[in-house]
Coordinates of C-alpha atoms in Angstrom, one line a residue:
X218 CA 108.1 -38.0 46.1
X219 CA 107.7 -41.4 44.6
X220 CA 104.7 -41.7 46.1
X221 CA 103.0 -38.2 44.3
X222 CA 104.2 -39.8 41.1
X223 CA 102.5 -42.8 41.5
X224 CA 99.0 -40.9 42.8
X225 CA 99.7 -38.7 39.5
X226 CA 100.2 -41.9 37.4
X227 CA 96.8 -43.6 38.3
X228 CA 94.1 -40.0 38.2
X229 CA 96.3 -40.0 34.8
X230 CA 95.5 -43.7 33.9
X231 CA 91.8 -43.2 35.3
X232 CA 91.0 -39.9 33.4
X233 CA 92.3 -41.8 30.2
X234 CA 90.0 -44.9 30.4
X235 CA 86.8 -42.7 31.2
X236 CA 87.8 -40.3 28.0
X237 CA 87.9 -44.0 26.2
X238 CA 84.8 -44.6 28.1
X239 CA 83.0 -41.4 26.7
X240 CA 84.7 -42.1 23.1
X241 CA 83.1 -45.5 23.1
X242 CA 79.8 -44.3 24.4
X243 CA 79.6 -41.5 21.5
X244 CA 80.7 -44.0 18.4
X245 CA 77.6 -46.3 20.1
X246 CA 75.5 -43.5 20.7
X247 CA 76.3 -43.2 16.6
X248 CA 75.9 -46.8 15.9
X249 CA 72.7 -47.2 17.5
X250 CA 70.7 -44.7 15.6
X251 CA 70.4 -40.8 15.4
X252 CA 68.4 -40.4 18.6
X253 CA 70.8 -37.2 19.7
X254 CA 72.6 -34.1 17.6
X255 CA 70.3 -32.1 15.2
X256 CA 66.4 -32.2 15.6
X257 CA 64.7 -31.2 13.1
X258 CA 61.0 -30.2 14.0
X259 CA 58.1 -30.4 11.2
X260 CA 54.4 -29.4 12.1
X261 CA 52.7 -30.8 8.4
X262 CA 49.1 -30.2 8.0
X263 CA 47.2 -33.0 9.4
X264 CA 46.4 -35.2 6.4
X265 CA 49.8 -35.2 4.9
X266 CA 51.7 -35.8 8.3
X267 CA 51.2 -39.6 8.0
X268 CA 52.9 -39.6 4.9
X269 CA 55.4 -37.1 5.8
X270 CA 56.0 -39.3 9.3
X271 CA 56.9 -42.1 7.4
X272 CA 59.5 -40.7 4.7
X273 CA 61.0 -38.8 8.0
X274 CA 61.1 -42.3 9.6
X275 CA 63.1 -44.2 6.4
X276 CA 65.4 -40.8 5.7
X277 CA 66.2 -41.3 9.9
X278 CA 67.0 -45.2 9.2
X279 CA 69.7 -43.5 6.5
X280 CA 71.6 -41.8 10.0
X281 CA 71.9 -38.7 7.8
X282 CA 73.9 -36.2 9.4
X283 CA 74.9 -32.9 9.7
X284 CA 78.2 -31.4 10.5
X285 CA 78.9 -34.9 12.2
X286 CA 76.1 -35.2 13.9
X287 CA 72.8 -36.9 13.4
X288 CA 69.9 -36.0 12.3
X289 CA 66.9 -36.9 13.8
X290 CA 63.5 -36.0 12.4
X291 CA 59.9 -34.9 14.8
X292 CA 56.9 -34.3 12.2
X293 CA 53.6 -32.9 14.4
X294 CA 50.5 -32.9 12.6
X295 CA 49.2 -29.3 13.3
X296 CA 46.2 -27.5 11.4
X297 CA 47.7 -24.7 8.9
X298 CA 45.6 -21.9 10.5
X299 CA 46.9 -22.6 13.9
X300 CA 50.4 -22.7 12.5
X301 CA 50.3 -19.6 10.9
X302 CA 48.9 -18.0 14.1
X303 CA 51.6 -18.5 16.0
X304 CA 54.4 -17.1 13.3
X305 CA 52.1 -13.9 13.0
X306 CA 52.5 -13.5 16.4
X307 CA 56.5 -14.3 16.8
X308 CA 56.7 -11.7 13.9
X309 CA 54.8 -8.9 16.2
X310 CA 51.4 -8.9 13.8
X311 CA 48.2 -10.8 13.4
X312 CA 46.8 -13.1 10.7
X313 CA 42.6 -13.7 10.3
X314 CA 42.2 -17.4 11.3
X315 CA 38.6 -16.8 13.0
X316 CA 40.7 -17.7 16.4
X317 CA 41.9 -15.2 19.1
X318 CA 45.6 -14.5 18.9
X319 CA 47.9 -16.7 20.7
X320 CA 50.8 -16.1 23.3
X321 CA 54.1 -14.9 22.0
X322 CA 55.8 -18.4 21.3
X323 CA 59.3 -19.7 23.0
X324 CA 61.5 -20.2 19.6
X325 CA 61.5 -24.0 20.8
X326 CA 57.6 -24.2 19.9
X327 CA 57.9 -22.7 16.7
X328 CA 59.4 -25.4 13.8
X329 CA 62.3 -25.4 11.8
X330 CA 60.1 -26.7 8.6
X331 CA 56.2 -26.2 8.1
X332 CA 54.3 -28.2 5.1
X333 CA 51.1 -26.5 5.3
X334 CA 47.7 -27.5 2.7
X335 CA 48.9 -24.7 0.3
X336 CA 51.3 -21.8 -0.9
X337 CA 48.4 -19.6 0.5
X338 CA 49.4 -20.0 3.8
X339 CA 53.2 -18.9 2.5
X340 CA 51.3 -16.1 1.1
X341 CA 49.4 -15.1 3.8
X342 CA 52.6 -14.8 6.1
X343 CA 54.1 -13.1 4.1
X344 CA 51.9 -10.1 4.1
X345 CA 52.5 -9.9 7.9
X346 CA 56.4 -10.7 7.8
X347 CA 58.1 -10.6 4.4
X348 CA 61.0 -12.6 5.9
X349 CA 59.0 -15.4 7.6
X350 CA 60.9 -17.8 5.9
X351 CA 64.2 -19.3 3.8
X352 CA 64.0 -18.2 0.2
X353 CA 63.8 -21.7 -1.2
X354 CA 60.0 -22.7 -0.5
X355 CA 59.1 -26.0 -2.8
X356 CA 55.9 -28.1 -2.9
X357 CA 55.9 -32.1 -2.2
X358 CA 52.5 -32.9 -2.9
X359 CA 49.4 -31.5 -4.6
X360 CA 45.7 -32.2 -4.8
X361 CA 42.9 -30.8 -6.7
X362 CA 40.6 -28.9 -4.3
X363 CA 37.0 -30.1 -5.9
X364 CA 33.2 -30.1 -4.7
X365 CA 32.4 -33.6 -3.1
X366 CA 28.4 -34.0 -3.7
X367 CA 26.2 -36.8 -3.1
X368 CA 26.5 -39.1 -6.4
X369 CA 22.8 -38.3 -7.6
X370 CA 23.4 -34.8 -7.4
X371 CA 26.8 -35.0 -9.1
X372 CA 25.7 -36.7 -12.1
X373 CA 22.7 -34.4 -12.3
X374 CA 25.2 -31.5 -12.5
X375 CA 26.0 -33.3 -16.0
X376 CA 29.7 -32.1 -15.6
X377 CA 32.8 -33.3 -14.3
X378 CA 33.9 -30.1 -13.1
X379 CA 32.2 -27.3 -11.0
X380 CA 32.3 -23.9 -12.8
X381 CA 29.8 -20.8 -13.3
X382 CA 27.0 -22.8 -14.6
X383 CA 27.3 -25.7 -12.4
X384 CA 27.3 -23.5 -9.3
X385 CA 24.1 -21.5 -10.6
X386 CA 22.3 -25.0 -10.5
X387 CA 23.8 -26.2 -6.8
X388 CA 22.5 -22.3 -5.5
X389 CA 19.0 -23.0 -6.9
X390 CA 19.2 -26.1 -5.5
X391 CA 20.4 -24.5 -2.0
X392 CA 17.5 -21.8 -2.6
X393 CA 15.3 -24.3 -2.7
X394 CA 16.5 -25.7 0.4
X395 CA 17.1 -29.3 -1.5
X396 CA 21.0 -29.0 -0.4
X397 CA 23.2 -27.0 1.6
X398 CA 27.2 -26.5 1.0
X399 CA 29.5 -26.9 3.9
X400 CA 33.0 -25.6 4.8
X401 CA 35.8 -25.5 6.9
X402 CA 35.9 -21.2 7.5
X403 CA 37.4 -20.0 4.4
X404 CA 39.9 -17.7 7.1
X405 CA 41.4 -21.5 8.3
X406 CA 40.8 -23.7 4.8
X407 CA 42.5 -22.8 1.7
X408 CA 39.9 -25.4 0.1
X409 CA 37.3 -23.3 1.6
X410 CA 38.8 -20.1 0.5
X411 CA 39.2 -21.4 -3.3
X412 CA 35.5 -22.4 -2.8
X413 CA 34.1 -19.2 -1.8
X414 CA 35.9 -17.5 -4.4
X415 CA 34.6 -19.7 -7.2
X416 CA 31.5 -18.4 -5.9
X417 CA 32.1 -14.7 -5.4
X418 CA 33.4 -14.9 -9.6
X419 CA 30.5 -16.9 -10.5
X420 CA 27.6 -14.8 -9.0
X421 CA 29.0 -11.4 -8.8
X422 CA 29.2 -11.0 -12.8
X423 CA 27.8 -7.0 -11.9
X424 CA 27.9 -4.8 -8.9
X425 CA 23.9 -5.5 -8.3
X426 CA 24.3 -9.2 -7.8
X427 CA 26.5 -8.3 -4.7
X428 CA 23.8 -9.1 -2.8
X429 CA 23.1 -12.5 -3.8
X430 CA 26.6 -13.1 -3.1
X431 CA 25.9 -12.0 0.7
X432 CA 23.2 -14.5 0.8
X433 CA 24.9 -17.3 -1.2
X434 CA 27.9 -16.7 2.0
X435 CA 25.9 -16.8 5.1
X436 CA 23.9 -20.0 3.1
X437 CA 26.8 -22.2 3.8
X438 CA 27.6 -24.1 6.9
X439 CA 30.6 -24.1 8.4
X440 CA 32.2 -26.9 10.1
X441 CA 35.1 -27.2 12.8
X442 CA 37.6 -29.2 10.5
X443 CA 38.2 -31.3 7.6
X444 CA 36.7 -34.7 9.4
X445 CA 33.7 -32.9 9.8
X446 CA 33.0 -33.0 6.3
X447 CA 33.7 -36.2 5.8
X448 CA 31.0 -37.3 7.7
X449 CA 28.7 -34.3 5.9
X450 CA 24.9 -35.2 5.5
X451 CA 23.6 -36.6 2.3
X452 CA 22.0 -33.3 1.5
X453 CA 25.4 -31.5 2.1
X454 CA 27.9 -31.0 -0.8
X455 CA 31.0 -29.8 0.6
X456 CA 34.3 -27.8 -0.1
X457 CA 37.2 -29.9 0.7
X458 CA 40.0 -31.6 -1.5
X459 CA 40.5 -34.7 -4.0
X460 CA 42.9 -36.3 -1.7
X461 CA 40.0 -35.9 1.8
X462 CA 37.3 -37.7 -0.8
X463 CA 39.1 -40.5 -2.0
X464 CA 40.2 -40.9 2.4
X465 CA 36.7 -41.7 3.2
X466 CA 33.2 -41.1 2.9
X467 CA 31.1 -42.0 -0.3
X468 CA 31.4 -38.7 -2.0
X469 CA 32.1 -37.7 -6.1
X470 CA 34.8 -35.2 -6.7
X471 CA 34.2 -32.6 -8.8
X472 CA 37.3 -30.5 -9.4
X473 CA 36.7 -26.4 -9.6
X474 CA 36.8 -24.7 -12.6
X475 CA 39.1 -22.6 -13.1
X476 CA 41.1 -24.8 -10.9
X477 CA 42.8 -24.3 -7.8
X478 CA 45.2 -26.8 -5.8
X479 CA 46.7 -27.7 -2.5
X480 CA 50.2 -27.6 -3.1
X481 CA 51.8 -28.8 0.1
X482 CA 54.8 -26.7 -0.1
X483 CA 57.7 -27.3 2.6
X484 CA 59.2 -23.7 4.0
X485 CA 62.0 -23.6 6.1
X486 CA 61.1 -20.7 9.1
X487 CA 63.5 -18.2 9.2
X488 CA 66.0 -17.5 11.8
X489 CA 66.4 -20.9 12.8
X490 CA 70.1 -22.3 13.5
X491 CA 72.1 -23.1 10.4
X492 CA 72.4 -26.6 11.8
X493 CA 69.0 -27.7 11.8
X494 CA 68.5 -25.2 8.0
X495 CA 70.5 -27.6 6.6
X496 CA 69.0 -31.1 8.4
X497 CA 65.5 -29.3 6.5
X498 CA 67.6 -29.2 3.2
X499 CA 69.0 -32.7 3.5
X500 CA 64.8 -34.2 4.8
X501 CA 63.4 -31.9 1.2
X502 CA 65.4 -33.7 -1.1
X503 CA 64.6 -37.4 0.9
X504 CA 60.6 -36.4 0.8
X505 CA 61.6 -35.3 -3.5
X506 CA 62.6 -39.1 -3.7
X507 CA 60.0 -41.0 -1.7
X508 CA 57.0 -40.9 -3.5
X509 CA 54.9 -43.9 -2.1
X510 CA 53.6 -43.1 1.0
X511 CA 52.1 -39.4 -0.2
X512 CA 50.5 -41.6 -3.3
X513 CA 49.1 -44.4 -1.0
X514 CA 47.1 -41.6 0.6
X515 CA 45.8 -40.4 -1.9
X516 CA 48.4 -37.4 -3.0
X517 CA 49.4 -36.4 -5.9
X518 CA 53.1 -35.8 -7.0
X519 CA 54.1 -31.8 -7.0
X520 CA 53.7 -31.7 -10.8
X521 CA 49.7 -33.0 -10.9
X522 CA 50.9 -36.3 -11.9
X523 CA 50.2 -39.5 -9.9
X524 CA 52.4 -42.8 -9.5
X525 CA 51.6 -46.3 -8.4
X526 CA 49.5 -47.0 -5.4
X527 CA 47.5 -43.7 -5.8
X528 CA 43.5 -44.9 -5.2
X529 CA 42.0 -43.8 -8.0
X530 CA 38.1 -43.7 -8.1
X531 CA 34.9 -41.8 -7.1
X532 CA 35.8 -38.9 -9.4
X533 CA 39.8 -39.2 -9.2
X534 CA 41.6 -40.5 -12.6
X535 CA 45.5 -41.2 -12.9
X536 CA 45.7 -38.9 -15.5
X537 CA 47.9 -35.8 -14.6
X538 CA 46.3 -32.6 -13.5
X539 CA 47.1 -28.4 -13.8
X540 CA 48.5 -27.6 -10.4
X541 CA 47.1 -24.1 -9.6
X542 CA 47.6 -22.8 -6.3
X543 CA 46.0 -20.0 -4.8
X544 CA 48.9 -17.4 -4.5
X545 CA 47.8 -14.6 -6.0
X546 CA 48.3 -11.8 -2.6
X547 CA 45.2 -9.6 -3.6
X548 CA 43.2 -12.5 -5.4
X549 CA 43.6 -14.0 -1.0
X550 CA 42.8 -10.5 0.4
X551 CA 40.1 -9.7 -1.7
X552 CA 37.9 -12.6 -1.0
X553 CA 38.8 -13.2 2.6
X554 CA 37.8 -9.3 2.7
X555 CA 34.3 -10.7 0.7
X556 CA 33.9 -13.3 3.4
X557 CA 34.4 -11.2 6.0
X558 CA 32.3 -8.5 5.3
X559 CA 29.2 -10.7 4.7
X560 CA 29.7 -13.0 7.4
X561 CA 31.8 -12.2 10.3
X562 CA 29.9 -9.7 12.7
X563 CA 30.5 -6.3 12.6
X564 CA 31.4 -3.6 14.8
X565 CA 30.5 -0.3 13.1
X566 CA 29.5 3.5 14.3
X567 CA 28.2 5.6 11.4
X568 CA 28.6 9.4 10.6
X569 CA 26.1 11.2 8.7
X570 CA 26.4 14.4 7.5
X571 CA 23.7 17.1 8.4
X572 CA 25.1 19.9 7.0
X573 CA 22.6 22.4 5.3
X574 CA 24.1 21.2 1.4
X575 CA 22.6 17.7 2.7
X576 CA 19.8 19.2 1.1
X577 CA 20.4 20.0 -2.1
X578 CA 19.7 17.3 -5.0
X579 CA 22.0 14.0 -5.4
X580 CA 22.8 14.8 -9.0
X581 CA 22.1 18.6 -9.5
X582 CA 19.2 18.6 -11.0
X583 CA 16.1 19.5 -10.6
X584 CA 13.8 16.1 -9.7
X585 CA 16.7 15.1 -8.3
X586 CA 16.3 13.5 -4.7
X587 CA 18.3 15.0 -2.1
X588 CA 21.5 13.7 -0.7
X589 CA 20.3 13.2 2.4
X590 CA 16.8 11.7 0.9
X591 CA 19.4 9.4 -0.7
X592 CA 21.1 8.8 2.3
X593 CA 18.4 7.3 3.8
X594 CA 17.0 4.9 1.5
X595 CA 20.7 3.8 1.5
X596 CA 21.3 3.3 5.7
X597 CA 17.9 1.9 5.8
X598 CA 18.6 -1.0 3.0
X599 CA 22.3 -0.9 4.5
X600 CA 20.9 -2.3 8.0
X601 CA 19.6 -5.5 6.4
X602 CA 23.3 -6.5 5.7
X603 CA 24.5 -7.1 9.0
X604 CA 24.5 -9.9 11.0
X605 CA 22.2 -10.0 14.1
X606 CA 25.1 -10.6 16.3
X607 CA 26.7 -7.3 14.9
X608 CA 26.6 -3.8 16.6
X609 CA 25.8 -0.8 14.8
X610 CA 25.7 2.6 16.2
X611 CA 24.8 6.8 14.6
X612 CA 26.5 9.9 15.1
X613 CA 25.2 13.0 13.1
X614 CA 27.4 16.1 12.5
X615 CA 27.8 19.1 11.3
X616 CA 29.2 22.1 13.2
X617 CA 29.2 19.8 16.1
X618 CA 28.8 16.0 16.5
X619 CA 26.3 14.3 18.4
X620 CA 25.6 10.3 19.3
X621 CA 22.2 10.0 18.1
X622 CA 21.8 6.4 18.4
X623 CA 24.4 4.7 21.2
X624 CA 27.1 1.6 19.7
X625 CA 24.7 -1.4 20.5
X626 CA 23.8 -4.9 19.7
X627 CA 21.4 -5.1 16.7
X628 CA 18.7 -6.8 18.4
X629 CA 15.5 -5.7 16.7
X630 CA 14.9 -3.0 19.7
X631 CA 18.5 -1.0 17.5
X632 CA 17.1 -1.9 14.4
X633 CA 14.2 -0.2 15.5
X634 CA 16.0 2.7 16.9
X635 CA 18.4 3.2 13.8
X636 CA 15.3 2.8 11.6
X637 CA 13.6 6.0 13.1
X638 CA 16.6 8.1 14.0
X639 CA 17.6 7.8 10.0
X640 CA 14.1 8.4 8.7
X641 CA 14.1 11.6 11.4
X642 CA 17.1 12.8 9.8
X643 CA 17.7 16.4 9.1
X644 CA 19.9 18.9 7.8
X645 CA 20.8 22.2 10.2
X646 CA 21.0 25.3 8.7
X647 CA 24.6 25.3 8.6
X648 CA 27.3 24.2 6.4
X649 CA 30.1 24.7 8.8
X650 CA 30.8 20.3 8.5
X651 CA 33.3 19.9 11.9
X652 CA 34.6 16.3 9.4
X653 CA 38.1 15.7 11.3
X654 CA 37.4 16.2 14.6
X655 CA 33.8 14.0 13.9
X656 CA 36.3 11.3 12.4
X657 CA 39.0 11.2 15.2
X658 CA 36.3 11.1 17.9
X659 CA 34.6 8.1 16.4
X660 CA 37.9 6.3 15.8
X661 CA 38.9 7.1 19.7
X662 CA 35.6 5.6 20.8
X663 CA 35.4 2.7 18.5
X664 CA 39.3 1.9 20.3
X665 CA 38.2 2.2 23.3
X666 CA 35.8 -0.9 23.2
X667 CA 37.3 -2.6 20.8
X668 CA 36.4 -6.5 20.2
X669 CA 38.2 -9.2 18.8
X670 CA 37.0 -11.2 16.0
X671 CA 35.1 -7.9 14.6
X672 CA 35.2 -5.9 11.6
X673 CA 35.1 -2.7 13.7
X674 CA 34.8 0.3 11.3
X675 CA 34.1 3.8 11.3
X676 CA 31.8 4.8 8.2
X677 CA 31.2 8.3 7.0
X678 CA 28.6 9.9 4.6
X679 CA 29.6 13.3 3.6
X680 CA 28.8 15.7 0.8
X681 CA 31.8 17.7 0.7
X682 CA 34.8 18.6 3.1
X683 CA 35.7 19.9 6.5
X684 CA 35.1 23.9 6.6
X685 CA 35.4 23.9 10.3
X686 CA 38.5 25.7 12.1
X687 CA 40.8 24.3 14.4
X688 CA 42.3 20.9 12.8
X689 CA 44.2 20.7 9.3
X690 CA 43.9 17.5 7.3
X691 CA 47.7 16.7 8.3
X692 CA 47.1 17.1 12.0
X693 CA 44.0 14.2 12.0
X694 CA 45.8 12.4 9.8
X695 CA 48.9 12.3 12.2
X696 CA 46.3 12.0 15.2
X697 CA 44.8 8.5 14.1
X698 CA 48.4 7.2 13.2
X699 CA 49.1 7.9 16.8
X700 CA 46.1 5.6 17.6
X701 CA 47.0 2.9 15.1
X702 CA 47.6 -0.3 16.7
X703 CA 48.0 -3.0 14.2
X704 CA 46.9 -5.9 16.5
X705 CA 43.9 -4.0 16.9
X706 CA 42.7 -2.6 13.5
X707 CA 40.4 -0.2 13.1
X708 CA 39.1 0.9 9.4
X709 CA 37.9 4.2 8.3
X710 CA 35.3 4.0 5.1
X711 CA 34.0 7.4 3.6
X712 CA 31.4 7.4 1.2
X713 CA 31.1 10.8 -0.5
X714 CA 27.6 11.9 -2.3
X715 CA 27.0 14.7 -4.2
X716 CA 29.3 16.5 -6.6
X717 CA 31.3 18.5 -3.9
X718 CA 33.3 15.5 -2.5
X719 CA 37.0 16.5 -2.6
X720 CA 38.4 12.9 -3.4
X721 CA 41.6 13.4 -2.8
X722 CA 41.1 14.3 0.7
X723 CA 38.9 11.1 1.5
X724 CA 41.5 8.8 0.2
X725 CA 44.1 10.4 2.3
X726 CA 42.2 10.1 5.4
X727 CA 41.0 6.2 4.8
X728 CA 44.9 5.4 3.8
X729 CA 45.7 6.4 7.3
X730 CA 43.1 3.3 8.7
X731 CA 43.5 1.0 5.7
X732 CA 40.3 1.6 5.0
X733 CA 38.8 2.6 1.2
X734 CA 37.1 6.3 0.4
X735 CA 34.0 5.9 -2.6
X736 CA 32.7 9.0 -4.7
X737 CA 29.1 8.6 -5.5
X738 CA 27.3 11.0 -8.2
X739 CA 24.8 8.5 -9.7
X740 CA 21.8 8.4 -6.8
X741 CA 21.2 4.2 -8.7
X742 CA 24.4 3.6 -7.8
X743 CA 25.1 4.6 -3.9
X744 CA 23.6 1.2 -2.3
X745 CA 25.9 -1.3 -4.9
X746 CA 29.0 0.9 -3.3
X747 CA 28.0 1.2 0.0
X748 CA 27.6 -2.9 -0.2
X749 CA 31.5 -3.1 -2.3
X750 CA 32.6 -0.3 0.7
X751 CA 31.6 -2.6 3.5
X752 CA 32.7 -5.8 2.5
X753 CA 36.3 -4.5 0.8
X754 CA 37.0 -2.7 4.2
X755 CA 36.1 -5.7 6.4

């Protein structure tokens, strides 16, 4: 017996001094710095990170801490674009980042906090999941996105800002192939977006000057990142930010006007532990206080303002600017829809109507040309607006439909093709117009081959409405929301000509796609919309 009580005494004794043992490691653990606890993870947009590394580095020296435990901070420099790729796809959507979607992340590789380039990103997420992150979503930084040109050229714009004028003078320069403007892809660079848009307000002051805007677009150059255009050819002026020319290179800045900014804001993703939400809350108020290291880059304070170390020069004053970000939703979806349409390849089959009214004149008159005269001055001029690497395709219908000329590359062997089947073009002697089952058959086949990084659209010309039996305008409506798949979009655009379009009926159908339905009386008028029709749907 004695003996049990002494074997008890010592596992006792023993299970004491290790507890101590475990006590003393933890309080050392403690004492030695916040290497365990709460991590907080932060992917920052590349030029920022430095800055953002070292304020996470002196808020760590602090051993902040969190319900007793301590907080240690992880800040990855990772481009905005690639960011926001992976939240669309944890959310179960897409986002347009000219890149192929990734693999559904593990909640490990998506951060706590993300400081992208600008509240466009925030924006942008937002469209694809309202609740992508904490309601509290604040800015630590901001900088002037601006035009860096070659000094000779800036002072010969005689300006210190870039507006309407001052971009009519760099075009005719570009026309004149004296310079060329380069980019980051406006989908991945919210300096590049602000840039394009600058251009779409200052050449497209009427519907007819669409077209210079298509040419102004696929004039610029587009480079893989934001180092690339810091090492941009003399002849180059690019689109990039204050804070990237006053980094390097031998560049003037020349801020937009009206202005728009990089705002830097720091959004906490949603749905992460409450532990590490409030580590985020505690690391936002230590970035609010440590101004230095954003200044010494080159960064300006959240208000425009800028404080001491900021290297002023080369276009850059201390003097406090407007902060304007770019955060308006349809201001972002409008010209990536702009950019899109004029530059990404597209991916389009084309319904004409043949029906017999196809001959009767555009505007009811006599003189008049025909609708389908119309029509084909209009797909004839329309072809010179895609890409080479695009694929176009024709269907005619009436009673029936037909593939006239087969979904193909446009190589100049289709051009050819869709040239001559379009000038052939001619109206039955029927007006029995078979429009829904014409529309769900090309939306079916356009699915079928689908291809990423395409603006794959079905577009329809048609004079009036379906008169054919056998499918109501609720059953193909309810057919192509069956085929809907959001991760692989597919647009409908209708353009009707002629007096007989029933409007109403259009829009309902291209509501179902996303895509936009245009009425066209005026026979002037149909190419300027069938331009606004492609590029708004893209």
């Amino acid at each position: 017996m004695n003996a049990r009580r002494a074997v008890v005494a010592i596992v006792a004794a023993l299970a004491i001094v290790a507890g101590g043992a475990v006590a003393v490691r933890t309080v050392l653990g403690k004492i030695g710095g916040c290497t365990g606890g709460v991590t907080l993870t932060v992917a920052a947009a590349p030029e920022i990170a430095p800055a953002v590394r070292t304020a996470a580095d002196r808020f760590t020296a602090t051993k902040p801490e969190v319900g007793g435990d301590c907080v240690h901070v992880e800040v990855t420099a990772a481009e905005p674009a690639d960011v926001a790729n992976k939240l669309a796809v944890r959310a179960g959507g897409t986002i347009n980042v000219a890149a192929a979607a990734v693999p559904t992340p593990a909640d490990a590789d998506v951060p706590t906090v993300w400081i992208p380039d600008a509240s466009t990103w925030i924006t942008r997420m937002q469209g694809v999941n309202r609740e992508a992150f904490e309601a509290d979503v604040t800015s630590v930084a901001a900088s002037p996105v601006v035009v860096a040109a070659p000094e000779p050229v800036a002072k010969a714009l005689g300006s210190p800002t870039v507006g309407a004028a001052q971009v009519a003078a760099l075009l005719a320069k570009v026309g004149a192939k004296e310079l060329q403007v380069a980019s980051v892809d406006p989908r991945r660079s919210t300096a590049g977006l602000a840039g394009v848009g600058l251009l779409y307000d200052s050449i497209v002051t009427d519907p007819k000057r669409l077209v210079d805007m298509v040419r102004a677009y696929r004039s610029i150059a587009l480079v893989p990142d934001a180092d690339a255009l810091l090492k941009a050819p003399a002849q180059q002026v690019t689109l990039t930010s204050e804070q990237a020319v006053l980094a390097g290179g031998d560049r003037t800045a020349l801020p937009l006007e009206p202005a728009a900014t990089l705002d830097y804001p720091f959004a906490v993703v949603a749905g992460k532990p409450r532990a590490q939400v409030a580590a985020a809350e505690l690391f936002r108020a230590a970035l609010g206080a440590d101004r230095a290291p954003f200044a010494k880059l080159g960064f300006r304070a959240p208000d425009g303002s800028t404080s001491a170390g900021f290297p002023a020069g080369r276009g850059a004053g201390t003097a406090a600017v407007a902060v304007k970000p770019l955060a308006d939703p349809q201001k972002i979806a409008d010209v990536l829809g702009y950019w899109n349409g004029t530059t990404a390849p597209s991916r389009v089959l084309t319904l004409v109507d043949v029906t017999s009214s196809m001959n009767r004149p555009m505007a009811g008159r006599a003189g008049s040309p025909t609708r389908l005269e119309v029509l084909r001055k209009t797909a004839t001029e329309g072809l010179g607006l895609f890409t080479d690497d695009s694929e176009l395709g024709l269907w005619a219908y009436g009673a029936q439909y037909q593939q006239v000329v087969p979904l193909s590359p446009l190589n100049q062997g289709q051009r050819a093709r869709l040239n001559t089947a379009v000038s052939a073009a001619k109206a039955t002697g029927s007006d029995v117009c078979g429009l829904y089952e014409t529309v769900l058959a090309a939306y079916r086949s356009l699915k079928e081959g689908y291809k990423e990084g395409r603006s794959n659209t079905v577009v329809v010309f048609t004079d009036g409405s379906n008169t054919k039996p056998g499918m109501s305008l609720e059953t193909l409506k309810l057919e192509l929301e069956r085929a809907t798949d959001p991760t692989r979009p597919i647009r409908v655009v209708l353009l009707g000509v002629g007096p007989d379009v029933r409007k109403q009926e259009l829009d309902e159908i291209a509501a179902t796609t996303g895509g936009r339905a245009f009425v066209v009386t005026n026979p002037d008028e149909i190419g300027d919309i069938f331009l606004q029709a492609l590029i708004r749907s893209s």
